[in-house]
Structure formats: C-alpha cells, structure tokens
Coordinates of C-alpha atoms in Angstrom, one line a residue:
Chain B
M28 CA 104.6 -61.2 -162.3
K29 CA 107.6 -59.5 -161.3
R30 CA 105.6 -57.2 -159.0
L31 CA 104.1 -60.1 -157.3
A32 CA 107.5 -61.6 -156.6
T33 CA 108.7 -58.2 -155.2
K34 CA 105.6 -58.1 -153.0
L35 CA 106.2 -61.7 -151.7
G36 CA 109.8 -60.9 -151.1
F37 CA 108.8 -57.9 -149.0
Y38 CA 106.3 -59.8 -146.9
A39 CA 108.9 -62.5 -146.4
S40 CA 111.4 -60.0 -145.1
V41 CA 108.7 -58.6 -142.7
F42 CA 108.0 -62.2 -141.5
V43 CA 111.7 -62.8 -141.0
L44 CA 112.1 -59.5 -139.0
V45 CA 109.1 -60.2 -136.6
S46 CA 109.5 -63.8 -136.0
P47 CA 112.3 -63.8 -133.5
A48 CA 110.4 -61.6 -131.2
V49 CA 107.2 -63.6 -131.7
L50 CA 108.9 -66.9 -131.1
V51 CA 110.6 -65.9 -127.9
F52 CA 107.5 -64.4 -126.4
L53 CA 105.2 -67.2 -127.5
W54 CA 107.7 -69.8 -126.1
M55 CA 107.8 -67.9 -122.8
I56 CA 103.9 -68.0 -122.7
S57 CA 103.9 -71.7 -123.7
L58 CA 106.4 -72.6 -120.9
S59 CA 104.4 -70.7 -118.3
F60 CA 101.2 -72.6 -119.1
K61 CA 102.6 -76.1 -119.3
N62 CA 103.1 -78.6 -116.5
E63 CA 106.6 -79.6 -115.5
L64 CA 106.5 -82.9 -117.5
D65 CA 105.7 -81.2 -120.7
N66 CA 108.3 -78.5 -120.1
T67 CA 111.1 -81.0 -119.9
A68 CA 109.9 -83.2 -122.6
F69 CA 112.0 -83.9 -125.7
P70 CA 110.9 -83.3 -128.4
P71 CA 109.4 -80.2 -126.9
V72 CA 105.7 -79.8 -126.4
F73 CA 104.6 -76.6 -128.1
I74 CA 100.9 -76.2 -127.2
P75 CA 100.1 -76.6 -123.5
N76 CA 97.7 -79.6 -123.3
P77 CA 95.9 -79.1 -121.1
P78 CA 97.0 -75.6 -120.2
T79 CA 97.6 -75.2 -116.4
L80 CA 97.5 -72.1 -114.3
K81 CA 99.5 -74.0 -111.6
N82 CA 102.8 -72.1 -112.3
Y83 CA 101.2 -68.8 -111.7
V84 CA 99.6 -70.0 -108.6
D85 CA 103.0 -71.4 -107.4
V86 CA 104.8 -68.1 -108.1
F87 CA 102.4 -66.2 -105.8
A88 CA 102.1 -68.9 -103.2
Q89 CA 105.8 -70.0 -102.8
N90 CA 107.9 -67.0 -103.6
N91 CA 106.7 -64.0 -101.8
F92 CA 106.0 -62.6 -105.2
A93 CA 103.4 -60.1 -104.0
L94 CA 106.0 -58.5 -101.7
Y95 CA 108.6 -58.2 -104.4
L96 CA 105.9 -56.7 -106.7
W97 CA 105.1 -54.1 -104.1
N98 CA 108.8 -53.4 -103.6
S99 CA 109.2 -52.9 -107.3
I100 CA 106.1 -50.5 -107.4
L101 CA 107.6 -48.5 -104.4
V102 CA 111.1 -48.3 -105.9
T103 CA 110.1 -47.5 -109.4
G104 CA 107.3 -45.2 -108.4
G105 CA 109.4 -43.3 -106.0
A106 CA 112.3 -42.9 -108.3
V107 CA 110.0 -41.8 -111.2
L108 CA 108.1 -39.3 -109.1
I109 CA 111.2 -37.8 -107.5
G110 CA 112.9 -37.9 -110.9
L111 CA 110.1 -35.9 -112.4
G112 CA 109.9 -33.5 -109.5
V113 CA 113.7 -32.8 -109.7
G114 CA 114.3 -33.4 -113.4
V115 CA 111.6 -31.4 -115.0
P116 CA 112.6 -28.0 -113.5
A117 CA 116.2 -29.0 -114.1
G118 CA 115.5 -29.5 -117.7
Y119 CA 113.9 -26.2 -117.9
G120 CA 116.8 -24.4 -116.1
I121 CA 119.4 -26.0 -118.2
A122 CA 117.5 -25.3 -121.5
R123 CA 116.9 -21.6 -120.6
G124 CA 120.1 -20.9 -118.7
K125 CA 122.1 -22.8 -121.4
A126 CA 123.9 -24.8 -118.7
T127 CA 125.7 -26.9 -121.3
K128 CA 128.3 -28.2 -118.9
F129 CA 125.9 -29.5 -116.4
A130 CA 123.9 -31.1 -119.2
I131 CA 127.0 -32.9 -120.4
L132 CA 127.8 -34.1 -116.9
I133 CA 124.4 -35.7 -116.7
L134 CA 125.0 -37.2 -120.2
V135 CA 128.3 -38.7 -119.0
A136 CA 126.4 -40.2 -116.1
R137 CA 124.2 -41.9 -118.5
M138 CA 127.0 -43.4 -120.5
T139 CA 128.8 -44.9 -117.4
P140 CA 128.0 -48.4 -116.4
A141 CA 125.7 -48.8 -113.4
L142 CA 128.2 -50.9 -111.7
S143 CA 130.6 -48.0 -111.3
Y144 CA 128.2 -46.3 -108.9
L145 CA 127.7 -49.3 -106.8
I146 CA 130.8 -49.6 -104.9
P147 CA 130.8 -46.1 -103.4
L148 CA 127.1 -46.1 -102.8
F149 CA 127.2 -49.5 -101.3
L150 CA 129.8 -48.3 -98.7
L151 CA 127.8 -45.1 -98.2
F152 CA 124.7 -47.0 -97.4
Q153 CA 126.6 -49.3 -95.2
M154 CA 127.8 -46.4 -93.1
T155 CA 124.4 -44.9 -92.9
G156 CA 122.7 -48.3 -92.2
L157 CA 120.6 -48.0 -95.3
V158 CA 121.8 -51.2 -97.0
G159 CA 118.7 -53.5 -97.5
T160 CA 116.2 -50.7 -97.3
I161 CA 113.7 -49.5 -100.0
T162 CA 115.1 -45.9 -99.5
A163 CA 118.5 -47.0 -100.6
L164 CA 117.1 -48.5 -103.8
V165 CA 115.0 -45.5 -104.5
I166 CA 118.0 -43.3 -104.2
T167 CA 120.2 -45.5 -106.5
H168 CA 117.3 -45.6 -109.1
L169 CA 117.5 -41.9 -109.3
V170 CA 120.8 -42.5 -111.2
I171 CA 118.6 -44.1 -113.9
T172 CA 115.6 -41.8 -113.9
I173 CA 117.0 -38.4 -113.5
P174 CA 119.3 -38.4 -116.6
I175 CA 116.6 -39.7 -118.8
I176 CA 114.1 -37.2 -117.6
V177 CA 116.4 -34.2 -117.7
W178 CA 117.7 -35.0 -121.2
I179 CA 114.2 -35.4 -122.6
M180 CA 112.9 -32.3 -120.9
I181 CA 115.9 -30.2 -122.3
G182 CA 114.8 -31.1 -125.7
Y183 CA 111.0 -30.2 -125.0
F184 CA 111.8 -26.9 -123.3
E185 CA 114.2 -25.8 -126.0
N186 CA 111.3 -26.1 -128.4
V187 CA 109.0 -23.9 -126.3
P188 CA 109.5 -20.5 -128.0
I189 CA 111.1 -18.2 -125.4
E190 CA 109.0 -15.3 -126.8
L191 CA 105.9 -16.8 -125.0
E192 CA 107.6 -16.6 -121.7
D193 CA 109.0 -13.1 -122.5
A194 CA 105.4 -12.0 -123.1
A195 CA 104.4 -13.4 -119.8
R196 CA 107.2 -11.6 -118.0
I197 CA 106.3 -8.3 -119.6
D198 CA 102.8 -8.8 -118.2
G199 CA 104.4 -9.0 -114.8
A200 CA 105.0 -12.7 -114.3
T201 CA 108.0 -14.0 -112.3
T202 CA 110.4 -16.5 -113.8
W203 CA 108.7 -19.3 -111.8
Q204 CA 105.2 -18.2 -113.1
A205 CA 106.5 -18.1 -116.6
F206 CA 107.7 -21.7 -116.1
R207 CA 104.7 -22.9 -114.3
H208 CA 102.0 -21.4 -116.5
V209 CA 103.7 -21.1 -119.9
A210 CA 106.5 -23.5 -120.4
L211 CA 105.3 -26.4 -118.3
P212 CA 101.9 -26.9 -120.0
L213 CA 103.5 -26.8 -123.5
A214 CA 106.1 -29.3 -122.5
R215 CA 103.5 -31.8 -121.1
P216 CA 104.1 -34.4 -123.8
G217 CA 107.8 -34.4 -122.7
I218 CA 106.8 -35.2 -119.2
V219 CA 104.7 -38.1 -120.3
V220 CA 107.6 -39.5 -122.4
G221 CA 110.2 -38.9 -119.8
G222 CA 108.0 -40.6 -117.1
I223 CA 107.3 -43.6 -119.3
L224 CA 110.9 -44.2 -120.2
A225 CA 112.2 -43.6 -116.7
F226 CA 109.5 -46.1 -115.5
I227 CA 110.6 -48.8 -118.0
F228 CA 114.3 -48.6 -117.3
S229 CA 113.8 -48.3 -113.5
W230 CA 111.4 -51.2 -113.5
N231 CA 113.9 -53.4 -115.6
N232 CA 116.9 -52.6 -113.5
F233 CA 118.5 -55.6 -112.0
I234 CA 122.0 -54.8 -110.6
F235 CA 121.1 -52.3 -108.0
S236 CA 118.7 -54.5 -106.3
V237 CA 121.0 -57.5 -106.5
V238 CA 123.7 -55.7 -104.5
L239 CA 121.7 -53.4 -102.3
G240 CA 118.4 -55.1 -101.8
G241 CA 117.9 -57.1 -98.6
K242 CA 115.7 -60.3 -98.3
N243 CA 112.7 -58.2 -97.9
S244 CA 113.4 -55.3 -100.0
R245 CA 114.4 -56.9 -103.3
T246 CA 112.7 -55.7 -106.5
L247 CA 111.2 -58.2 -108.8
P248 CA 114.0 -58.7 -111.3
S249 CA 116.5 -59.7 -108.7
A250 CA 113.9 -61.7 -106.7
V251 CA 113.2 -63.8 -109.7
Y252 CA 116.9 -64.3 -110.3
N253 CA 117.4 -65.3 -106.7
S254 CA 114.5 -67.8 -106.7
L255 CA 116.4 -69.5 -109.4
T256 CA 118.1 -72.4 -107.9
F257 CA 120.3 -73.9 -110.5
E258 CA 120.4 -77.4 -109.1
Q259 CA 116.7 -77.8 -109.6
I260 CA 115.2 -75.5 -112.2
S261 CA 111.5 -75.5 -112.4
W262 CA 110.9 -74.1 -115.8
G263 CA 107.2 -73.5 -115.5
P264 CA 107.1 -71.2 -112.5
L265 CA 110.3 -69.5 -113.7
A266 CA 108.7 -68.7 -117.0
A267 CA 105.5 -67.6 -115.3
A268 CA 107.5 -65.3 -113.0
A269 CA 109.6 -63.9 -115.9
L270 CA 106.4 -63.2 -117.9
L271 CA 104.8 -61.4 -114.9
V272 CA 107.9 -59.3 -114.3
T273 CA 108.0 -58.0 -117.8
L274 CA 104.2 -57.8 -118.4
P275 CA 103.8 -54.2 -117.1
V276 CA 106.5 -52.8 -119.4
L277 CA 105.2 -54.8 -122.4
L278 CA 101.7 -53.4 -121.8
V279 CA 103.2 -49.8 -121.6
T280 CA 105.1 -50.4 -124.8
V281 CA 101.9 -51.5 -126.6
L282 CA 99.8 -48.7 -125.2
A283 CA 102.3 -45.9 -125.5
Q284 CA 104.4 -46.9 -128.5
R285 CA 104.2 -43.5 -130.2
Q286 CA 105.4 -41.7 -127.2
I287 CA 108.2 -44.1 -126.6
V288 CA 109.4 -43.7 -130.1
A289 CA 109.4 -40.0 -129.7
G290 CA 111.2 -40.1 -126.4
L291 CA 114.0 -42.5 -127.6
S292 CA 114.9 -40.2 -130.4
A293 CA 114.9 -37.4 -127.9
G294 CA 117.8 -38.9 -126.1
G295 CA 116.7 -41.1 -123.2
L296 CA 118.4 -44.5 -123.9
K297 CA 118.8 -47.7 -122.1
D298 CA 119.2 -48.5 -118.5
G299 CA 121.9 -47.5 -116.2
Chain N
M942 CA 99.6 -19.2 -108.1
T943 CA 96.5 -20.5 -110.0
A944 CA 96.2 -20.6 -113.8
T945 CA 93.8 -17.6 -113.8
A946 CA 96.4 -15.4 -112.1
F947 CA 97.9 -15.3 -115.5
P948 CA 95.5 -15.2 -118.3
S949 CA 97.5 -14.0 -121.2
A950 CA 100.3 -16.5 -120.6
T951 CA 99.7 -18.7 -123.5
S952 CA 98.5 -16.1 -126.0
A953 CA 100.6 -15.3 -129.1
A954 CA 103.9 -13.7 -128.7
P955 CA 104.1 -9.9 -129.4
P956 CA 106.9 -8.6 -131.5
Q957 CA 110.3 -8.8 -129.9
P958 CA 110.2 -7.2 -126.4
A959 CA 112.3 -6.6 -123.4
P960 CA 116.1 -6.5 -123.7
F961 CA 116.6 -8.0 -120.3
I962 CA 115.5 -11.6 -121.1
H963 CA 118.1 -13.0 -123.4
S964 CA 121.3 -11.7 -121.9
A965 CA 123.5 -14.2 -120.2
D966 CA 123.7 -12.0 -117.0
F967 CA 120.3 -13.3 -116.0
T968 CA 121.0 -17.0 -116.2
P969 CA 121.6 -17.3 -112.4
R970 CA 117.9 -17.2 -111.8
Y971 CA 117.6 -20.4 -113.9
W972 CA 120.1 -22.1 -111.7
L973 CA 117.4 -22.3 -109.0
F974 CA 115.4 -24.6 -111.2
A975 CA 118.3 -26.9 -111.5
A976 CA 119.4 -26.7 -107.9
P977 CA 117.6 -29.8 -106.6
A978 CA 119.0 -31.8 -109.5
V979 CA 122.5 -30.5 -108.8
L980 CA 122.2 -31.7 -105.2
V981 CA 121.0 -35.2 -106.3
V982 CA 123.5 -35.5 -109.1
A983 CA 126.3 -34.4 -106.6
T984 CA 125.2 -37.2 -104.2
V985 CA 124.5 -40.1 -106.5
I986 CA 126.8 -39.3 -109.4
V987 CA 129.6 -37.0 -108.6
F988 CA 130.3 -38.3 -105.1
P989 CA 130.6 -41.9 -106.4
W990 CA 133.1 -40.8 -109.1
L991 CA 135.4 -39.1 -106.7
F992 CA 135.1 -41.7 -104.1
T993 CA 136.0 -44.3 -106.7
L994 CA 139.0 -42.3 -107.8
Y995 CA 140.0 -42.1 -104.1
M996 CA 139.5 -45.8 -103.4
S997 CA 141.5 -46.8 -106.6
G998 CA 144.6 -45.7 -104.8
H999 CA 143.8 -47.6 -101.7
D1000 CA 143.6 -51.0 -100.4
W1001 CA 140.5 -51.9 -98.4
K1002 CA 141.2 -53.9 -95.3
I1003 CA 138.3 -55.8 -93.8
G1004 CA 137.8 -54.5 -90.3
G1005 CA 140.3 -51.7 -90.8
G1006 CA 140.1 -48.6 -93.0
P1007 CA 141.5 -48.0 -96.5
E1008 CA 145.3 -48.0 -96.7
F1009 CA 147.0 -45.8 -99.3
V1010 CA 148.8 -47.9 -101.9
G1011 CA 149.4 -45.4 -104.7
L1012 CA 149.2 -46.9 -108.2
Q1013 CA 149.7 -50.4 -106.9
N1014 CA 146.2 -51.4 -108.0
F1015 CA 146.7 -50.4 -111.5
A1016 CA 150.1 -52.1 -111.6
E1017 CA 148.5 -55.3 -110.4
L1018 CA 145.7 -55.1 -112.9
W1019 CA 148.3 -54.7 -115.7
R1020 CA 149.6 -58.2 -114.7
D1021 CA 146.3 -59.7 -114.0
T1022 CA 145.7 -62.0 -117.1
R1023 CA 142.1 -62.4 -116.0
F1024 CA 141.6 -58.7 -116.4
I1025 CA 143.5 -58.6 -119.7
E1026 CA 141.3 -61.4 -121.0
S1027 CA 138.1 -59.7 -119.8
M1028 CA 139.1 -56.7 -121.9
G1029 CA 139.5 -58.9 -124.9
H1030 CA 136.0 -60.5 -124.3
T1031 CA 134.6 -57.0 -124.0
L1032 CA 136.1 -55.9 -127.2
Y1033 CA 134.9 -59.1 -129.0
F1034 CA 131.4 -58.7 -127.7
T1035 CA 131.2 -54.9 -128.3
I1036 CA 132.3 -55.0 -131.9
L1037 CA 129.8 -57.6 -133.0
A1038 CA 127.0 -56.2 -130.6
V1039 CA 127.4 -52.9 -132.5
V1040 CA 127.9 -54.0 -136.1
L1041 CA 125.2 -56.6 -136.4
P1042 CA 122.3 -54.6 -134.8
I1043 CA 123.3 -51.7 -137.0
L1044 CA 123.1 -53.7 -140.1
F1045 CA 119.9 -55.5 -139.2
G1046 CA 118.3 -52.4 -137.6
T1047 CA 119.0 -50.3 -140.7
A1048 CA 117.5 -53.1 -143.0
A1049 CA 114.5 -53.3 -140.7
A1050 CA 114.0 -49.6 -140.7
L1051 CA 113.9 -49.6 -144.6
V1052 CA 111.2 -52.3 -144.4
F1053 CA 109.1 -50.6 -141.7
H1054 CA 109.4 -47.2 -143.6
R1055 CA 107.1 -48.6 -146.3
E1056 CA 103.4 -48.6 -145.9
F1057 CA 101.9 -52.1 -145.5
P1058 CA 98.9 -53.6 -143.7
F1059 CA 99.3 -54.0 -140.0
R1060 CA 102.5 -52.0 -140.1
G1061 CA 101.8 -50.4 -136.7
L1062 CA 101.0 -53.7 -135.0
L1063 CA 104.0 -55.5 -136.5
R1064 CA 106.4 -52.7 -135.5
T1065 CA 105.1 -52.8 -131.9
I1066 CA 105.8 -56.5 -131.8
F1067 CA 109.2 -55.9 -133.3
V1068 CA 110.0 -53.3 -130.7
M1069 CA 108.9 -55.3 -127.7
P1070 CA 112.2 -57.1 -127.0
M1071 CA 114.1 -53.9 -126.2
M1072 CA 111.5 -53.0 -123.6
A1073 CA 111.3 -56.4 -122.0
T1074 CA 112.9 -56.9 -118.7
P1075 CA 116.5 -58.2 -119.3
V1076 CA 116.4 -60.7 -116.5
A1077 CA 113.1 -62.2 -117.8
V1078 CA 114.5 -62.4 -121.3
A1079 CA 117.7 -63.9 -120.1
L1080 CA 115.8 -66.7 -118.2
V1081 CA 113.9 -67.6 -121.2
W1082 CA 116.9 -67.7 -123.4
T1083 CA 118.7 -69.8 -120.8
M1084 CA 115.9 -72.4 -121.1
M1085 CA 116.1 -72.3 -124.9
F1086 CA 119.8 -72.8 -124.9
H1087 CA 119.6 -76.0 -122.7
P1088 CA 121.7 -78.5 -124.6
Q1089 CA 119.3 -81.5 -124.1
L1090 CA 115.9 -80.0 -123.5
G1091 CA 116.3 -76.6 -125.2
V1092 CA 113.9 -75.8 -128.0
L1093 CA 116.7 -74.3 -130.2
N1094 CA 118.5 -77.5 -130.6
Y1095 CA 115.3 -79.2 -131.4
L1096 CA 114.5 -76.6 -134.1
L1097 CA 117.9 -77.0 -135.5
S1098 CA 117.5 -80.7 -135.6
L1099 CA 114.4 -80.2 -137.8
V1100 CA 116.6 -78.6 -140.5
G1101 CA 119.3 -81.2 -140.1
I1102 CA 121.7 -79.2 -138.0
G1103 CA 123.3 -81.0 -135.1
P1104 CA 123.0 -79.9 -131.4
Q1105 CA 125.0 -76.8 -130.4
A1106 CA 126.6 -76.2 -127.0
W1107 CA 125.5 -72.6 -127.0
V1108 CA 126.6 -71.0 -123.7
Y1109 CA 128.0 -74.3 -122.4
A1110 CA 131.2 -74.2 -124.5
P1111 CA 134.0 -71.6 -124.2
D1112 CA 134.1 -70.9 -128.0
T1113 CA 130.4 -70.6 -128.6
V1114 CA 129.4 -68.7 -125.5
I1115 CA 130.2 -65.1 -126.6
P1116 CA 128.6 -65.5 -130.1
T1117 CA 125.6 -66.9 -128.3
L1118 CA 125.4 -64.0 -126.0
I1119 CA 125.8 -61.7 -128.9
L1120 CA 122.8 -63.4 -130.5
V1121 CA 120.7 -62.4 -127.5
E1122 CA 122.1 -58.9 -127.5
V1123 CA 121.2 -58.6 -131.3
W1124 CA 117.7 -59.9 -130.6
H1125 CA 117.3 -57.4 -127.7
W1126 CA 118.7 -54.2 -129.2
T1127 CA 118.2 -54.3 -133.0
P1128 CA 114.8 -52.6 -132.4
L1129 CA 116.5 -49.6 -131.0
V1130 CA 118.6 -49.1 -134.0
M1131 CA 115.5 -49.6 -136.2
L1132 CA 113.6 -46.9 -134.3
I1133 CA 116.5 -44.4 -134.6
V1134 CA 117.1 -44.9 -138.4
L1135 CA 113.3 -45.0 -138.9
G1136 CA 113.2 -41.6 -137.4
G1137 CA 115.8 -40.5 -139.9
L1138 CA 113.8 -42.0 -142.8
A1139 CA 110.7 -40.2 -141.8
G1140 CA 112.3 -36.9 -142.4
L1141 CA 113.6 -37.6 -145.9
P1142 CA 112.7 -35.1 -148.7
R1143 CA 110.9 -36.4 -151.8
E1144 CA 112.5 -34.4 -154.5
P1145 CA 115.8 -36.3 -154.9
Y1146 CA 113.9 -39.5 -155.4
E1147 CA 111.7 -38.0 -158.1
S1148 CA 114.5 -36.7 -160.1
A1149 CA 116.5 -39.9 -159.6
L1150 CA 113.5 -41.8 -161.0
I1151 CA 113.4 -39.5 -164.0
D1152 CA 117.1 -40.3 -164.5
G1153 CA 116.3 -44.0 -164.4
A1154 CA 118.1 -44.8 -161.2
N1155 CA 117.3 -48.3 -159.7
A1156 CA 116.5 -49.1 -156.1
W1157 CA 120.1 -49.7 -155.1
H1158 CA 121.4 -46.5 -156.6
M1159 CA 118.8 -44.5 -154.8
F1160 CA 119.6 -46.2 -151.5
R1161 CA 123.4 -45.8 -152.0
H1162 CA 123.3 -42.2 -153.2
I1163 CA 120.3 -40.6 -151.6
T1164 CA 119.0 -42.6 -148.7
L1165 CA 122.3 -43.6 -147.0
P1166 CA 123.9 -40.1 -147.1
L1167 CA 120.8 -38.5 -145.7
V1168 CA 120.3 -40.9 -142.9
W1169 CA 123.9 -41.4 -142.1
P1170 CA 123.8 -39.0 -139.2
F1171 CA 121.0 -41.1 -137.6
I1172 CA 123.0 -44.2 -138.1
M1173 CA 126.0 -42.5 -136.5
V1174 CA 123.8 -41.7 -133.5
A1175 CA 122.9 -45.4 -133.4
I1176 CA 126.5 -46.4 -133.5
V1177 CA 127.4 -44.1 -130.6
I1178 CA 124.5 -45.3 -128.5
R1179 CA 125.0 -49.0 -129.4
T1180 CA 128.7 -48.8 -128.5
I1181 CA 128.1 -47.3 -125.1
D1182 CA 125.3 -49.8 -124.4
A1183 CA 127.3 -52.8 -125.5
L1184 CA 130.2 -51.7 -123.2
K1185 CA 127.7 -51.5 -120.3
A1186 CA 126.1 -54.8 -121.1
F1187 CA 125.7 -56.8 -117.8
D1188 CA 122.2 -58.2 -116.9
T1189 CA 121.9 -60.8 -119.6
I1190 CA 125.5 -62.0 -119.4
F1191 CA 125.3 -62.2 -115.7
V1192 CA 122.0 -64.1 -115.6
I1193 CA 122.8 -66.5 -118.5
T1194 CA 126.5 -67.4 -117.8
Q1195 CA 127.9 -65.5 -114.8
G1196 CA 131.0 -65.1 -116.9
G1197 CA 131.4 -68.8 -117.6
P1198 CA 132.0 -71.5 -118.5
G1199 CA 135.2 -70.9 -116.6
T1200 CA 136.0 -67.3 -117.5
A1201 CA 135.1 -67.6 -121.1
S1202 CA 132.5 -64.9 -121.2
E1203 CA 133.8 -62.7 -118.3
T1204 CA 133.6 -59.2 -119.7
L1205 CA 134.9 -56.1 -117.9
N1206 CA 131.6 -55.6 -116.2
I1207 CA 131.4 -59.1 -114.8
F1208 CA 135.1 -59.1 -113.8
L1209 CA 134.4 -55.8 -112.0
Y1210 CA 131.3 -57.2 -110.2
L1211 CA 133.1 -60.3 -109.1
Q1212 CA 136.1 -58.3 -107.7
A1213 CA 133.9 -55.9 -105.8
F1214 CA 131.0 -57.9 -104.5
Q1215 CA 132.3 -61.5 -104.4
F1216 CA 135.9 -61.0 -103.4
Y1217 CA 135.3 -57.5 -101.8
K1218 CA 138.5 -56.2 -103.3
I1219 CA 137.1 -52.7 -103.2
G1220 CA 140.2 -50.7 -104.1
Y1221 CA 141.1 -53.2 -106.9
A1222 CA 137.6 -52.9 -108.3
S1223 CA 137.7 -49.2 -108.1
A1224 CA 140.8 -49.2 -110.2
V1225 CA 138.9 -51.2 -112.8
V1226 CA 136.1 -48.6 -112.7
V1227 CA 138.6 -45.8 -113.3
I1228 CA 140.1 -47.5 -116.3
F1229 CA 136.7 -48.4 -117.7
F1230 CA 135.5 -44.8 -117.2
V1231 CA 138.6 -43.4 -119.0
V1232 CA 137.9 -45.8 -122.0
I1233 CA 134.3 -44.9 -122.2
I1234 CA 134.9 -41.1 -122.1
M1235 CA 137.6 -41.4 -124.7
L1236 CA 135.5 -43.6 -126.9
S1237 CA 132.5 -41.3 -126.6
L1238 CA 134.5 -38.3 -127.4
L1239 CA 136.0 -40.0 -130.4
L1240 CA 132.5 -41.1 -131.6
L1241 CA 131.0 -37.7 -131.1
Y1242 CA 133.9 -36.2 -133.0
A1243 CA 133.5 -38.7 -135.8
R1244 CA 129.8 -37.9 -135.8
Q1245 CA 130.5 -34.2 -136.3
K1246 CA 133.1 -34.7 -138.9
S1247 CA 131.2 -37.4 -140.8
K1248 CA 129.9 -36.2 -144.2
W1249 CA 129.0 -39.3 -146.1
N1250 CA 130.8 -39.4 -149.3
A1251 CA 128.1 -40.3 -151.8

C-alpha cells in the first residue's frame, strides 16, 4: 500500500514537472488553429472548432514571411558554416597549443550581454554602409556561433589522445595532416553538437536583427515582433507565426536531444 | 591530402615516442589553427570592447564627431535615478531567476534520474522550453497574461482565485517575468544536474542502505555533496544568463509599465537605440561589464573553493 502511494506520488511529480511545458505549447497550437472570434472569447475556447488554417495562410500571404524565413536561413546558415570553418580548427589549436588565455577571452565574450557589442558594431556597419544587410547580420551572429563552437571543440579535442597524432607525425605527417586525418574524424561528434547548438542560438537570436536588420533583411524573430501592432493584435496569425518560428528548433531538439544534452554539459550555453 | 595518403593515422598508439611533440616550444605551429578565429574575435569581440571603452569617455554629437568628456558619463549615471532603479530591478530579477530554477531544476533532475516508462519522451518535452525561440515564447505568454482575455486568469478563476494584473501592474510585473524565466530555463539546470547524477557511484548508497539510512539522509549526505559541483556550474551559468536576460522582457513589457521592469539591459537598449546617447550607453556597458567579470570571477572562485560540508 505504501509502495503504491510512493509510486503515485512519483507520477504526480512527473506530471507537475511536464505540464507547464505541455500547457504553453498546446495553448500556442490551439491559438494558431482558432478563428479570431474564438481566440478572443471569454471563457476561452480550448479546442478549435472547427479548426482553421486561415492563420497560417495569412502569415504567408500578408507578412512577407517567406522572405524573412529565407533571411533567417541565410544568416543562421552563414554564421554556423563560418563558425564551424573558423571555430573547429581554433578549438584544435587552443586544445593542443594550450592557449588558455585565448580560450578565456572567448569565454568572457560568451558571458557578456549581446547588447554590449551592438553599439560599436552598429557604428562600424554605419560607416561601412552595411547596416540593413544580410552580411552585417551574419558577421554579428558570429559573436554567438564562434564561442559555442570553439568551447565545445576544445573539450572534444582534449579527449583525443595526443599519442595518436604523435604516431602519425612519426610516420611523416605534418601537423595539418595529423589534424585533418586523425583528430578531426575522432572529434566528429563534437562538430555535430557544436553545429546544432550554434544553429539553435543563432536562429533564436532577436536583438541583432532588431537593431541591424533592415526592412528586407530582418530575420524571423524580429520580423514577427515587428508585425505585432499593439493597437490591434490578431492573436491567431501571431500564434501561427510564433509557432512557425520556433518549429525548426523544436524539431531539432526532439531529433537530436542526446547530442544537445552532451553539448550543453560541454560548455555551450545560451544565446548571446 | 586524401585519407589514403595517411593509412596508419588512426591505428593504435605505439609506446611513448618523439620528444619533440609535447614541449611548449612548438606551440606556435598550433597558433595557425587559431589564426582565423583570432582575426574574427578581434573584429567582432575585442574591437567592440575597446571602442565601447573609448566611447564611454565621449559624448556623441549627432552630425559631429565624438567629443571627449572624461568621466562625465559615469558621474551622470551615478545621479540618474532611472539607472539606479534599473540596477535594483536587475538584482531583484537575477536573484529569483537563479534561486528558483536551481531548486526546481535540481528536484526535476532527481525525478528524471529514476527509470520510468516514457522517460526519454517526457524529458524531451520538459526540455523543449529552453530551446524554443524566446520571441515566440514571449508572444504566447503575453497573450496568456492578458487581463481580460488571458487563459491564465480564466484558469485561476476555476480554482477560485481572482484575476491578476500580471505584467500590467508595477508590483507584479517582475515576479511575472521571473515566472516566464523559470519556465524557460529550469530545464537547463535539470540537464546539468542530471549530468552530475549520471556519474554517481553506487557503493555509498549500498553501504548507507545497510546502515539503515532513509531517502532524505542519502540525499543530504551522499547525493548533494557529490552533485554539488554540478549545481555550482548551474548557478554560475544561470547568474550570467539572468544578468543577460533581454528578449522576453523586451517583448513582453518593453520595461513597463512605466519603468517598473526596466532592467539594466532594457535601460541600455533605450539609451543607445532610442535616445541615441551613444557615449552614455557605452558607460553603462562598461559598468555592466565590470560587474559581470567580477561576479564571474567570484563565482568561479567559489566553485573551486566549495567543498560541500556533508
């Protein structure tokens, strides 16, 4: 009897833990499939009846959503690819060359608020005429992607036994070859993890695009925020847009949960 | 440089070789690997820091250039009640946005450490908030907080609690924003602590069981001391993240009502990009930066020192 009570108590605590996440996401889905009348009804309507796709159609038809989606793909894709190209070798160089000071500099960059980079970068882009361009956004998103990738890669490369590379070098390999053919393949899981986390935090970033994005170069998060006219909120389309923005990262979370967990404990944390 | 050019690369290591490898003299060749990163970091990270430091001693004139004013910006900040208040809001927000997720996250980790049906699926659902786009999350919470039409007040009315003002009243706005922050980031603490729990040894528990210890004793005297380093990591990360919090606060309240939820970040944003007081905002960044560095050092020091006294 007592064991049953313990068991019930345990499942009750699981239920309590999971329900806040479930409720918010379900409510988001519910809002996005209801018509405006149901969305502003009180008491609230929980199950869309009949469910409507009109909100999703409106998002694409009225808000240039496709353009902003493409911008987000360009900015995040660019920042992650450059981040990997620059950050993976850097992680190797830091781990092997024991460049602790440079590593700490990058860690400090990770701890500083994103806003603190914005004033100087804004002025810099103004001088070079880059304000409002995708290029400017890709450059600023490197502030997010590079520290994550470098720090995760340091951890992975430190776990590659240096003896393997020593052996390669005795066989006549250059340092580059030892990196390329020995260390890199062994650190592949780290590249996946670093890439995924850099993608998520770059995709979710809001503030860089708010300040630096032009009318046609905004990324999705700031575009959705901008389409929000507070005098007349249309909840349905807003919920649909919010859901669409966050859908890619939620899918990645579900598909790559194991890698994400590994990466978060390896030191790549939260956005800019 | 194909893979076949180097067939023995991944074979097992021979006994300790070549003296030339480990010595520090040869580290310069590794610098080349980091060179592109050094270049990028110098441009997007170090340049902004130095420029901010420079600007904090200047006044930016629209149309003209920067004019040197020495420490005047800092003196002005010192007298700016709005700035002082924003520091208070930041402190209030940060303390609760660290303590609550640490408590709930640790509890959640203890639950998810046990084996039970659908554990993986339920854990994924639990973790989803921290990955969700902050703007999207903020918009949905804004709708839920709506005083007349919001679903939260309706749910409260079902259990006999009267309507709350949520983010629309000065004294409830920060607790409400903390609620969102707790929802958003408790999963991160859970994951970190769960990582610590996964590495726990079995033996102490077995001998404790023989000694007749109850669950609380085992938690207090075995589990907690062993996972404490992980909880400290979570505290460090949470503190830094809470100090950086911007997206949800900006989207949900823009610092309002009035200035009731204006944290340092919001104050900074408004000074820089609404009032274009570039030098003034730069001074805020400098102060902020010093606080974050000092706090991080303090926390890292505490982490190294901390041996949990069981």
